[in-house]
mmCIF file of C-alpha atoms in Angstrom:
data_model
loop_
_atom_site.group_PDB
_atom_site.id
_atom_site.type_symbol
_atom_site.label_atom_id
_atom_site.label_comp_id
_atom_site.label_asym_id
_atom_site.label_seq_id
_atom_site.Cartn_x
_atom_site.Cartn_y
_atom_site.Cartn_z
ATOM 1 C CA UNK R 290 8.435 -6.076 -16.517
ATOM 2 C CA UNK R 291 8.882 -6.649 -12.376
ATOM 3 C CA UNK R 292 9.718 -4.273 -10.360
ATOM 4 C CA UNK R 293 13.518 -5.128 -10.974
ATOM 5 C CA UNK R 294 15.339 -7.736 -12.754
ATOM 6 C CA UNK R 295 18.497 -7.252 -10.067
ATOM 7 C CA UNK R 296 16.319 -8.675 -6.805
ATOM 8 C CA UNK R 297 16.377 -11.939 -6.469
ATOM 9 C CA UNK R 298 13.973 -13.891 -3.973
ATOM 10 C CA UNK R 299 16.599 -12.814 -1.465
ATOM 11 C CA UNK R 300 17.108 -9.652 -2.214
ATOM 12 C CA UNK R 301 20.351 -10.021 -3.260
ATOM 13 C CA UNK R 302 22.255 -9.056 -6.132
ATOM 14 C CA UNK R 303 24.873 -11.481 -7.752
ATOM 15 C CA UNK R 304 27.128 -9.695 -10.122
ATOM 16 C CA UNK R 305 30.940 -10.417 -10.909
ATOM 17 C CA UNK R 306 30.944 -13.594 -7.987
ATOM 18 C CA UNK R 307 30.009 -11.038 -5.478
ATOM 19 C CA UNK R 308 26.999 -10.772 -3.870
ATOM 20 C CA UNK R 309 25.591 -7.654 -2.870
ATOM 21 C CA UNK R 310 22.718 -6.486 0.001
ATOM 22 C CA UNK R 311 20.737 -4.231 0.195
ATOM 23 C CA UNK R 312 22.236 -0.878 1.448
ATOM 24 C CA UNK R 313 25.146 -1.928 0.144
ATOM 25 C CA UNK R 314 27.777 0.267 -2.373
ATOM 26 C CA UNK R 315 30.113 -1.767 -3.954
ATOM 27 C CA UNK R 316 33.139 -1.347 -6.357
ATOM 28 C CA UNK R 317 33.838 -4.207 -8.692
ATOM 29 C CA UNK R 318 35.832 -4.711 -11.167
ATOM 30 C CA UNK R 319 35.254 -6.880 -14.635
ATOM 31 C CA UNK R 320 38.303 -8.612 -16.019
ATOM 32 C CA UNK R 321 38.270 -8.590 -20.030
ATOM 33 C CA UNK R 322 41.809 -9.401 -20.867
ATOM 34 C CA UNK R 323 45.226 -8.681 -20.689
ATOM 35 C CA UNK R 324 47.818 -6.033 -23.152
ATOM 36 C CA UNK R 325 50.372 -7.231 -24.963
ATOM 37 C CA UNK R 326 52.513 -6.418 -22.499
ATOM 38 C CA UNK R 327 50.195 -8.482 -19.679
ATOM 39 C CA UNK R 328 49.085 -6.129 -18.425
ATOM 40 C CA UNK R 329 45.097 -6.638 -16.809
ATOM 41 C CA UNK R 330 42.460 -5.017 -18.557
ATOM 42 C CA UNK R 331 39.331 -4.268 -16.653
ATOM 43 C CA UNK R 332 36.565 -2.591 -16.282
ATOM 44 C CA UNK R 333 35.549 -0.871 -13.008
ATOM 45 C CA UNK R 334 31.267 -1.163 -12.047
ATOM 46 C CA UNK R 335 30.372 0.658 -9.209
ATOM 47 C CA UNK R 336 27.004 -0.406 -7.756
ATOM 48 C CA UNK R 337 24.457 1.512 -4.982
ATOM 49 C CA UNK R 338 21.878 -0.302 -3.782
ATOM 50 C CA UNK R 339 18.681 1.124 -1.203
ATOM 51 C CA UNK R 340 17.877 -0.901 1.044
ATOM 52 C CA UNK R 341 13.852 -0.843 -0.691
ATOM 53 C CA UNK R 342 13.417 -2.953 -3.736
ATOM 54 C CA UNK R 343 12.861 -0.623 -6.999
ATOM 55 C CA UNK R 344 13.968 -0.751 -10.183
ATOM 56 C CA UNK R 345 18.048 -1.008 -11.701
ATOM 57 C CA UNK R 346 19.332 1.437 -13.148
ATOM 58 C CA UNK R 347 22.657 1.433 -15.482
ATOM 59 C CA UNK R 348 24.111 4.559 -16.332
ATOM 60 C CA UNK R 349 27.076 3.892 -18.525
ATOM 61 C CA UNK R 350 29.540 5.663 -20.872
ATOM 62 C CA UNK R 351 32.543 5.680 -22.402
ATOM 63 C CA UNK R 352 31.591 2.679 -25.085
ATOM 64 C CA UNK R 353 33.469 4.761 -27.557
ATOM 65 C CA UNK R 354 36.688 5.513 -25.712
ATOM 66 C CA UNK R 355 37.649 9.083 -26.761
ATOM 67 C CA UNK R 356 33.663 10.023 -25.769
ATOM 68 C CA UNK R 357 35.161 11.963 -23.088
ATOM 69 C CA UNK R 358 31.554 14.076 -22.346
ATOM 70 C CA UNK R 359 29.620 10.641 -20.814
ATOM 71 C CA UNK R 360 32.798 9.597 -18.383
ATOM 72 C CA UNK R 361 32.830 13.218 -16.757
ATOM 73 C CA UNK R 362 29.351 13.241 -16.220
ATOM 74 C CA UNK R 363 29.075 9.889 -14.336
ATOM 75 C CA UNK R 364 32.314 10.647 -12.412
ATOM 76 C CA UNK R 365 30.643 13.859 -11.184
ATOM 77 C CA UNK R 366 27.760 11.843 -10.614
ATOM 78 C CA UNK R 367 29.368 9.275 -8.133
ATOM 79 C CA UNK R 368 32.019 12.049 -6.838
ATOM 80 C CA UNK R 369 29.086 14.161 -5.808
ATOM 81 C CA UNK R 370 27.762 11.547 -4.109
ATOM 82 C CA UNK R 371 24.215 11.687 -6.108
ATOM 83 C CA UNK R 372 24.277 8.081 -6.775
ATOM 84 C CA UNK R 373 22.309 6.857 -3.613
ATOM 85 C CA UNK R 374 19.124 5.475 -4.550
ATOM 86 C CA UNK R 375 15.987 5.748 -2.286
ATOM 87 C CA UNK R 376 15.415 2.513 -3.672
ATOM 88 C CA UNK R 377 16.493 -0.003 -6.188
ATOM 89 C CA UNK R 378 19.872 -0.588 -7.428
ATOM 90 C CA UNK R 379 21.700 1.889 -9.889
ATOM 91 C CA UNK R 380 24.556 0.229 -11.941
ATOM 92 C CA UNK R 381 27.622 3.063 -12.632
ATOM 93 C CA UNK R 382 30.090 2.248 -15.597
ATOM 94 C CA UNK R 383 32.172 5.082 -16.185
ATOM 95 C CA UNK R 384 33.981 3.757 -18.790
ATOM 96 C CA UNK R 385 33.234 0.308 -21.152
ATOM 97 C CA UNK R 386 35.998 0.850 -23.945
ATOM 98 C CA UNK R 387 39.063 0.607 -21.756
ATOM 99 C CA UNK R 388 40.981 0.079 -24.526
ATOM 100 C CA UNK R 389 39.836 2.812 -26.940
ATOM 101 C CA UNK R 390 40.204 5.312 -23.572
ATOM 102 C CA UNK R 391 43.794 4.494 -23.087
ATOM 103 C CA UNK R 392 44.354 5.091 -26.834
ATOM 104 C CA UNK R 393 41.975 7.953 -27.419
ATOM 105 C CA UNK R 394 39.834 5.478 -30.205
ATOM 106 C CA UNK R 395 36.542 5.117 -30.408
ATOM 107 C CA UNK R 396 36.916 1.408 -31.597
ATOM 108 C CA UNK R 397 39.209 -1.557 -29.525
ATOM 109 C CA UNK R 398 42.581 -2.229 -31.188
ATOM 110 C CA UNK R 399 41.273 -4.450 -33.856
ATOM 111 C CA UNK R 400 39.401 -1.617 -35.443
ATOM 112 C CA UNK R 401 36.204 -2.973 -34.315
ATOM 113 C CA UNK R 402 33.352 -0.844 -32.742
ATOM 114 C CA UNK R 403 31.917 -2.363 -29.585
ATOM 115 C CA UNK R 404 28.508 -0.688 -30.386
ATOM 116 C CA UNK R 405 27.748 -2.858 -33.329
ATOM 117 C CA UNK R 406 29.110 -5.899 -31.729
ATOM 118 C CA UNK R 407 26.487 -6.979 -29.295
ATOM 119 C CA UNK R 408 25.294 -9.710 -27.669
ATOM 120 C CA UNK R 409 28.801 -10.223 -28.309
ATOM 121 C CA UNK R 410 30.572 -14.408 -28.396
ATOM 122 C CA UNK R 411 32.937 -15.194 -25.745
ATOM 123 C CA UNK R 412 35.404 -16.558 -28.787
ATOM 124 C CA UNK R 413 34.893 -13.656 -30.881
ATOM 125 C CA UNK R 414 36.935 -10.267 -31.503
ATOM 126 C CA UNK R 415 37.864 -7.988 -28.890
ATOM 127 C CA UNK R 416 34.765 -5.843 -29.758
ATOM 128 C CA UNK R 417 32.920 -8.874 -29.368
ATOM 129 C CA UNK R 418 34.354 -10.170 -26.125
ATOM 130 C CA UNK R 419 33.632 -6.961 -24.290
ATOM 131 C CA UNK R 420 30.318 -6.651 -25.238
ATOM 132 C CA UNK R 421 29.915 -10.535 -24.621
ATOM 133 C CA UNK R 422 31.060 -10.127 -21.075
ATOM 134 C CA UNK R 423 28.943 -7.090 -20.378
ATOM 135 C CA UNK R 424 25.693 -9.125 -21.576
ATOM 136 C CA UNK R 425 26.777 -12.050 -19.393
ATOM 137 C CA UNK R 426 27.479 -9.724 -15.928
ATOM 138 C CA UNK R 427 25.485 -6.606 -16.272
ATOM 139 C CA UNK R 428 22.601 -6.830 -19.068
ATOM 140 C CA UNK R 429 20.553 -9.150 -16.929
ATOM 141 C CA UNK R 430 20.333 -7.230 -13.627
ATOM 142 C CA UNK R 431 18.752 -4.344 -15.359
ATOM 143 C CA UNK R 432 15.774 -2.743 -16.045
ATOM 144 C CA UNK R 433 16.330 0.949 -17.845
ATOM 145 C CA UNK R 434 19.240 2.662 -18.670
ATOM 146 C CA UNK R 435 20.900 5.647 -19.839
ATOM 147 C CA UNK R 436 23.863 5.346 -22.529
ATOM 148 C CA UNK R 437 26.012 8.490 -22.611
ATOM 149 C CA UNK R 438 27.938 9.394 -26.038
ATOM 150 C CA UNK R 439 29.659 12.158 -27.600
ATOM 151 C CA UNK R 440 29.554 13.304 -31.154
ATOM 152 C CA UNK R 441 32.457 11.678 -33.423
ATOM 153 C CA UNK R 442 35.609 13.002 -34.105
ATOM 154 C CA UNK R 443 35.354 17.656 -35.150
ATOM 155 C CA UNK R 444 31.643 16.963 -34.780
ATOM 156 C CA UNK R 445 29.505 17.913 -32.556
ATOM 157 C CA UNK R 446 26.414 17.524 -31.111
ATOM 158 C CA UNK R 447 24.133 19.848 -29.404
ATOM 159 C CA UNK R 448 22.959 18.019 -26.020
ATOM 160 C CA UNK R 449 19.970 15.711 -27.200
ATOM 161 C CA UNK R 450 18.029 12.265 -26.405
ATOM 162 C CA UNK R 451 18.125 9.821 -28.983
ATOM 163 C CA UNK R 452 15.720 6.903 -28.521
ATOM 164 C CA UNK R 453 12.408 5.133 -30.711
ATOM 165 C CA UNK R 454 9.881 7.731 -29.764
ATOM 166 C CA UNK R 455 6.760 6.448 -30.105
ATOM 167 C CA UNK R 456 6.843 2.726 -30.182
ATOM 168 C CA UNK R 457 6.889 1.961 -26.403
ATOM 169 C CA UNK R 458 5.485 3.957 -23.466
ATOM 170 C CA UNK R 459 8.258 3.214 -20.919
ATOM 171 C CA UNK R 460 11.236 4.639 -23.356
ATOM 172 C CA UNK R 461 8.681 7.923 -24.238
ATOM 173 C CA UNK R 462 8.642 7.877 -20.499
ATOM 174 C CA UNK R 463 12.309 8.213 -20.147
ATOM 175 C CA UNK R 464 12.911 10.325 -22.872
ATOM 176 C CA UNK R 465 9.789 12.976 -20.978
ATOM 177 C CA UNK R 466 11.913 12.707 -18.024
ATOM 178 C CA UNK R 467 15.226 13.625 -18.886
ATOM 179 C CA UNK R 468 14.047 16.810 -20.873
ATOM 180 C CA UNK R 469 17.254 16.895 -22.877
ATOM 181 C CA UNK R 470 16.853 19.899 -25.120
ATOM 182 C CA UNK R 471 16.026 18.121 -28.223
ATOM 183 C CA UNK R 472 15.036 14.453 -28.407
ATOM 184 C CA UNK R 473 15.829 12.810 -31.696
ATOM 185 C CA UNK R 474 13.611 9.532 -32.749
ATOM 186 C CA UNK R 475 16.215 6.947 -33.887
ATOM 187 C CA UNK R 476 15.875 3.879 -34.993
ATOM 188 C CA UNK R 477 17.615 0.831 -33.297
ATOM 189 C CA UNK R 478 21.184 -0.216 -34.850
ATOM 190 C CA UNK R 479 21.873 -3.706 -35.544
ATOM 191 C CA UNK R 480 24.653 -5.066 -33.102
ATOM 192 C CA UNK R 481 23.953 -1.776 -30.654
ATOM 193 C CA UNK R 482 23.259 -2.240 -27.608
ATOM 194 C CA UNK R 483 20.117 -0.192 -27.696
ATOM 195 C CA UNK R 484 19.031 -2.927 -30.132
ATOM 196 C CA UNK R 485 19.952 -5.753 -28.116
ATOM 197 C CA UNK R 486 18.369 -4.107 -24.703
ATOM 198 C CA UNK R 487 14.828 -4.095 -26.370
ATOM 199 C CA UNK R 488 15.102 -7.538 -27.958
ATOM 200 C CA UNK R 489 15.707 -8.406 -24.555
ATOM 201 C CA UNK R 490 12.480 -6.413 -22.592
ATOM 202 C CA UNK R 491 14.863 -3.440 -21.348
ATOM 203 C CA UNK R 492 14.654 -0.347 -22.009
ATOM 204 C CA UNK R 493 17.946 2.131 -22.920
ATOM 205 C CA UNK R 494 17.761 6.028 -24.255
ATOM 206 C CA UNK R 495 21.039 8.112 -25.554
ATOM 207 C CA UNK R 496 22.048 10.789 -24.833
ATOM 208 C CA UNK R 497 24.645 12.692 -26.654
ATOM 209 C CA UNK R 498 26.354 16.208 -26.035
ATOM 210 C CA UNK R 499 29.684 17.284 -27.549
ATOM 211 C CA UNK R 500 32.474 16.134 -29.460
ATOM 212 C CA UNK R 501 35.048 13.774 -28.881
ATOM 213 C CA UNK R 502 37.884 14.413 -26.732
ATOM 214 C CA UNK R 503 36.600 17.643 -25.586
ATOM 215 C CA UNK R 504 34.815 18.289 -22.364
ATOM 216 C CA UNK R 505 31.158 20.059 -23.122
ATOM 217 C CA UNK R 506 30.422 21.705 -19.832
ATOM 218 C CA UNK R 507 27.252 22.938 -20.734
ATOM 219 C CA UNK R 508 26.082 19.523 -21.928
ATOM 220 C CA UNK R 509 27.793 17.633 -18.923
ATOM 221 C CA UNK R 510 25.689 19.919 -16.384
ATOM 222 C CA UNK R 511 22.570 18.913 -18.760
ATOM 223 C CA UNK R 512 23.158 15.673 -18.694
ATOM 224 C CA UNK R 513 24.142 15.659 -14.971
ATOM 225 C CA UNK R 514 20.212 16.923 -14.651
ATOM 226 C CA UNK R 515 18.939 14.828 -16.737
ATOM 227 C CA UNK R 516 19.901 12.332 -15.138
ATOM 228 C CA UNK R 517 18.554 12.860 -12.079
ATOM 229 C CA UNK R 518 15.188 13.579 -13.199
ATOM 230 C CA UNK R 519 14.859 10.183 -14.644
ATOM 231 C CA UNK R 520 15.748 8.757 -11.310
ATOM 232 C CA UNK R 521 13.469 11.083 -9.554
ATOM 233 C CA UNK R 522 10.392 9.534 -12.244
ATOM 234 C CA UNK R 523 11.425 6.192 -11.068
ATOM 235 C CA UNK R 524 11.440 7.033 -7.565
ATOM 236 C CA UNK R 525 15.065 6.827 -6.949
ATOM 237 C CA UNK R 526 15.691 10.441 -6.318
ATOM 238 C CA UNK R 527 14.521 13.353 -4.400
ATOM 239 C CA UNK R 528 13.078 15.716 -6.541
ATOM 240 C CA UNK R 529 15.565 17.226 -9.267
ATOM 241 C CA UNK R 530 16.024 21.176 -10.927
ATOM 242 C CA UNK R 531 13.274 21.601 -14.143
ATOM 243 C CA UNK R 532 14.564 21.658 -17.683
ATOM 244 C CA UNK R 533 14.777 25.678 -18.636
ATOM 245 C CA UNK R 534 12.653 24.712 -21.720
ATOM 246 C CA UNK R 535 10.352 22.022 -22.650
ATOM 247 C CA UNK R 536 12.313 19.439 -25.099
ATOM 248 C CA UNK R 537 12.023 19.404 -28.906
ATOM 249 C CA UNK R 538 10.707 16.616 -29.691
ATOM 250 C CA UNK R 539 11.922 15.699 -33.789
ATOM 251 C CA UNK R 540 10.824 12.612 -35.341
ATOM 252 C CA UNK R 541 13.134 12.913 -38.188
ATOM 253 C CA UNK R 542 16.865 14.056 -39.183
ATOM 254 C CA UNK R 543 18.779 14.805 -42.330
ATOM 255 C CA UNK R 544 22.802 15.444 -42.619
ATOM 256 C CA UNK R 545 23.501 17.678 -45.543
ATOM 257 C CA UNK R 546 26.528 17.057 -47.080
ATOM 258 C CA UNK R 547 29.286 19.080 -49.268
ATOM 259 C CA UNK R 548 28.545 19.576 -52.549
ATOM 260 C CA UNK R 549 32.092 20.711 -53.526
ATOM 261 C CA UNK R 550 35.622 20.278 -52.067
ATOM 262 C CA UNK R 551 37.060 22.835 -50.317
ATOM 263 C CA UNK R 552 37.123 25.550 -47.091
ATOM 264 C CA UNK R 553 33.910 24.840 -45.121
ATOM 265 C CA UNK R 554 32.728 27.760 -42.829
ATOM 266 C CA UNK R 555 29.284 27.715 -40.890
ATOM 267 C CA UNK R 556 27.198 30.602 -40.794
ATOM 268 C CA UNK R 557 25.060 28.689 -38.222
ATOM 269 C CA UNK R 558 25.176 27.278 -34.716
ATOM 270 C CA UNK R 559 23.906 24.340 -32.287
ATOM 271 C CA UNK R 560 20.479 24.490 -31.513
ATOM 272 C CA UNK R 561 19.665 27.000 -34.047
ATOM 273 C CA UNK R 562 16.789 27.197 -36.278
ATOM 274 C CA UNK R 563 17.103 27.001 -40.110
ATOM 275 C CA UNK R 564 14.086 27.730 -42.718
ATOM 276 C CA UNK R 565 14.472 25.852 -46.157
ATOM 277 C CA UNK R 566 16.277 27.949 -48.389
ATOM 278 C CA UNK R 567 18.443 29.369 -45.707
ATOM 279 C CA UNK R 568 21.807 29.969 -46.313
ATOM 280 C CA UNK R 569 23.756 27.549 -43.502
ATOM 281 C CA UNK R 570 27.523 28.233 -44.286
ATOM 282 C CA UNK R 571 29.645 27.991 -47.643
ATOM 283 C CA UNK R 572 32.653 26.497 -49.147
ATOM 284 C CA UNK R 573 35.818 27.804 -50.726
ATOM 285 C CA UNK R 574 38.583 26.831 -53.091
ATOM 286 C CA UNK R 575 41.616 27.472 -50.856
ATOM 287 C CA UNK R 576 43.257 30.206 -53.366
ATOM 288 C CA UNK R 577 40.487 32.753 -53.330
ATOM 289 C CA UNK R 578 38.926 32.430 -56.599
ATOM 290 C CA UNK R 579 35.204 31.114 -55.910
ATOM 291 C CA UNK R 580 33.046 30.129 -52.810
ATOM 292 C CA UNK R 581 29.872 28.463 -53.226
ATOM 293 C CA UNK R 582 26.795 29.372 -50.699
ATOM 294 C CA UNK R 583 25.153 26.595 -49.305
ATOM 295 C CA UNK R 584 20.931 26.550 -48.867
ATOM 296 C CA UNK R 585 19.154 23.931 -46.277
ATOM 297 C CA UNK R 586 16.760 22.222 -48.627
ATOM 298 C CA UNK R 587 14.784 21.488 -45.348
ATOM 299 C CA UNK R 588 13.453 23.536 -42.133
ATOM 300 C CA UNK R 589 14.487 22.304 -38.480
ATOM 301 C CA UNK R 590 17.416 22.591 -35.718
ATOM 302 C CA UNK R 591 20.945 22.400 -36.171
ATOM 303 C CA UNK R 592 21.610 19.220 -33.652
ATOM 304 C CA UNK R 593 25.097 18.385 -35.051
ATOM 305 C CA UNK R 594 27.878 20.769 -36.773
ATOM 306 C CA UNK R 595 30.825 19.474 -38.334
ATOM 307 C CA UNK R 596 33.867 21.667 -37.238
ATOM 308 C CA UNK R 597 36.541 20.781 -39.886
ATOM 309 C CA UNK R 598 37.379 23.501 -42.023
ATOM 310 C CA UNK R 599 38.809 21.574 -45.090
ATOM 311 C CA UNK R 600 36.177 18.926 -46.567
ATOM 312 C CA UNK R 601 35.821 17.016 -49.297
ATOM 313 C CA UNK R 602 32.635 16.210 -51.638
ATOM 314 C CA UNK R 603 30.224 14.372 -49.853
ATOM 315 C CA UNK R 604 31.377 15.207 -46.355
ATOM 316 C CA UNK R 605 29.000 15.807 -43.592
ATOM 317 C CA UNK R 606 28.957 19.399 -42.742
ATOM 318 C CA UNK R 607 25.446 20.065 -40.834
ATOM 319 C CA UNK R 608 23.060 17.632 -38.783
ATOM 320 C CA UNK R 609 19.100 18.831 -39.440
ATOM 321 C CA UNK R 610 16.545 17.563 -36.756
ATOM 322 C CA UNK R 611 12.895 18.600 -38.460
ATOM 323 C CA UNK R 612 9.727 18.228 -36.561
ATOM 324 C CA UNK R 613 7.637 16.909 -39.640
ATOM 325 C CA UNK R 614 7.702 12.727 -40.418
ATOM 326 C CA UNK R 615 7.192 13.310 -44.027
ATOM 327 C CA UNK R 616 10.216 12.500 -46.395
ATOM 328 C CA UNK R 617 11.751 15.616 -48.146
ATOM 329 C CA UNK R 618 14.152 15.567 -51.667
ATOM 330 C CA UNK R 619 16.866 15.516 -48.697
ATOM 331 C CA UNK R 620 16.376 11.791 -48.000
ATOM 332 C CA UNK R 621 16.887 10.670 -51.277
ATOM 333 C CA UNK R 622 20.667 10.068 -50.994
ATOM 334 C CA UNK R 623 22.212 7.251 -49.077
ATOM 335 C CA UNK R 624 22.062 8.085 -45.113
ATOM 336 C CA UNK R 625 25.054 9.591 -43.097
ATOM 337 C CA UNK R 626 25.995 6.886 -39.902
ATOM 338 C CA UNK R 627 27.660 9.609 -37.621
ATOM 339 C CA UNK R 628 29.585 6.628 -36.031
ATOM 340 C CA UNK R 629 29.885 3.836 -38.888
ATOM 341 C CA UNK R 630 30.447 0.327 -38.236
ATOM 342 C CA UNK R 631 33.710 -1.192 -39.931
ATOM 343 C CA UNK R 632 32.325 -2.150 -43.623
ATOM 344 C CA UNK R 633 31.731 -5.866 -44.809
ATOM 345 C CA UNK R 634 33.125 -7.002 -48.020
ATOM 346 C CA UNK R 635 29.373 -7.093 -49.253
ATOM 347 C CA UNK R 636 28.856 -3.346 -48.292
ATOM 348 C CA UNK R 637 32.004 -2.189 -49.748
ATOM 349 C CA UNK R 638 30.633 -3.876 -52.632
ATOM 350 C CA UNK R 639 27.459 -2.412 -52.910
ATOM 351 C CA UNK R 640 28.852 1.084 -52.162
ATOM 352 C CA UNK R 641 31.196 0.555 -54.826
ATOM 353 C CA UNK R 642 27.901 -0.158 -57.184
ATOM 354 C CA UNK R 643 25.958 2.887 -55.883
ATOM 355 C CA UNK R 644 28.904 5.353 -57.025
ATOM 356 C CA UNK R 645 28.497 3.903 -60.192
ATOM 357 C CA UNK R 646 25.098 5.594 -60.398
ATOM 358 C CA UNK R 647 24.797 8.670 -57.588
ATOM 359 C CA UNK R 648 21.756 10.084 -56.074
ATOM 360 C CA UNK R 649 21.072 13.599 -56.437
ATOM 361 C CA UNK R 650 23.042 15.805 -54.103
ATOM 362 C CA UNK R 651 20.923 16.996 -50.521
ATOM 363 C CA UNK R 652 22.215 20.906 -50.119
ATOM 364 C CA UNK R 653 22.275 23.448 -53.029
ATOM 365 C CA UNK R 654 24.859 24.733 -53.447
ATOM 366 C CA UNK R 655 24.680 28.887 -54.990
ATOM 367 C CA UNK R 656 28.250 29.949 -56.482
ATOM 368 C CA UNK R 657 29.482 33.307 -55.433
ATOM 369 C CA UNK R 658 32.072 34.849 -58.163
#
């Protein structure tokens, strides 16, 4: 890859029919559409650019509009004035999801996730459109960026990097750098816009901390630092505060699910470590006749928790990052998406098939009398 994809021969940058120089901080804004009520829908793009060519940089959140976590740390980025490159461009989007941020949604109004709508069609859904518009202005001025989420609605997630470890030397790179405390190897999405990036030569890593609609101080202040140690490994920064512990690097993840309905309580934390056989939380009838213990069937960290008390069988309850790439009896039912795309007719069929013969259950389950 060059040195940046946002330099042209003259060492400008052309983004939104503006043209930017070098030196230059700019606030633009992208129009997507209008509200019912006509009202103009944009999205605002800040850009800082050194006056020395480097690399481009997007940092961008809020593609899930009640992801509150990602929009706080980028406006405490730019507010703190810590977005000035010593060279290169960096590429601010605070929030993408306008819509889903006025409504507190993850998805636009039509239900559709922008996340698993990329490269997007200019005559598509709303989903569609947006990510359509951000592949036309934004996708091909960069070179790396960071992609800030939260965990999904009473889940959360303890602050990690989620990228393909181990498959390209620049993304390892950025994952090293940022020295979340736990970086998770995840595969690419179809329609994501990690996905898309790589088909296209550039290079994007997650990173998620919290839940939605609640601010995650802790994790903002990681991800703050983070941050800026990936721009101080591509020269962009002066040099930024050490991660207090080296990251854990885990190469594979399990949810364990509920194997009865009832009152879920957790008997474990974020972060924490859990030995197979180890007794994570439990779940009780709501009259106070039984409760049922509930064993890991695998060792590892605790990277995501589900926080609602009352589940049902088959809900999420606990998120398992291991360190071993072997499969266990836990990856033998069908695989938990944390942030599901809306289904197809086909899927719905073919989920409807699979309940017709189920897959052994991934936590045991010990009832207490």
């Amino acid at each position: 890859m060059p040195d940046s994809a946002a330099y042209s021969a003259d060492n400008l940058l052309h983004i939104n029919g503006l043209t930017i120089k070098p030196g230059e901080q700019v606030l633009t804004r992208l129009v997507i559409s209008r509200l019912p009520s006509g009202t103009v829908i944009d999205i605002p793009v800040h850009v800082f650019r050194a006056t020395e060519p480097g690399p481009t940089v997007l940092l961008m959140a809020g593609m899930h509009g009640d992801e509150v976590n990602g929009i706080e740390t980028i406006r405490r980025l730019i507010r703190r004035d810590l977005l000035e490159p010593l060279r290169g461009t960096i590429i601010a989007i605070p929030i993408l999801n306008i819509y889903g941020f006025l409504n507190f949604s993850r998805e636009v109004p039509d239900g559709k996730d922008v996340n698993r709508s990329f490269p997007g069609n200019p005559r598509g859904s709303l989903a569609s459109r947006v990510a359509h518009r951000f592949m036309r202005e934004i996708m091909p001025l960069i070179d790396y960026g960071i992609d800030f989420h939260t965990g999904g609605a009473v889940r959360a997630n303890t602050p990690q990097i989620r990228c393909l470890l181990h498959q390209d030397a620049q993304t390892d790179a950025l994952a090293e750098a940022f020295g979340a405390p736990f970086t998770l190897h995840a595969s690419l999405r179809p329609g994501s816009l990690r996905e898309t990036a790589m088909q296209d030569n550039r290079r994007i890593i997650v990173y998620e901390t919290g839940e939605s609609m609640r601010l995650d101080e802790e994790g903002i202040d990681l991800g703050i630092a983070g941050t800026l140690r990936v721009l101080h490994h591509l020269g962009m920064a002066p040099a930024a505060p050490l991660p207090a512990k080296p990251t854990i690097v885990c190469l594979r993840s399990t949810w364990l699910r509920a194997k009865y309905a009832g009152i879920f309580r957790s008997h474990v934390q974020l972060g924490q470590h859990v030995e197979e056989g180890q007794v994570y939380g439990s779940v009780a009838d709501p009259y106070g006749e039984r409760s049922v213990r509930l064993e890991s069937p695998v060792t590892g960290y605790i990277i995501g928790l589900n926080h609602m008390p009352v589940v049902n069988q088959g809900d999420a309850l606990v998120h398992v990052a291991r360190l071993d790439a072997a499969p266990s009896r836990a990856d033998a039912v069908v695989p938990f998406d944390e942030k599901p795309a809306k289904r197809t007719e086909q899927e719905s069929l073919e989920e409807d098939q699979a309940e017709d013969h189920p897959l052994e259950d991934d936590s045991r389950g010990e009832e207490i009398w």
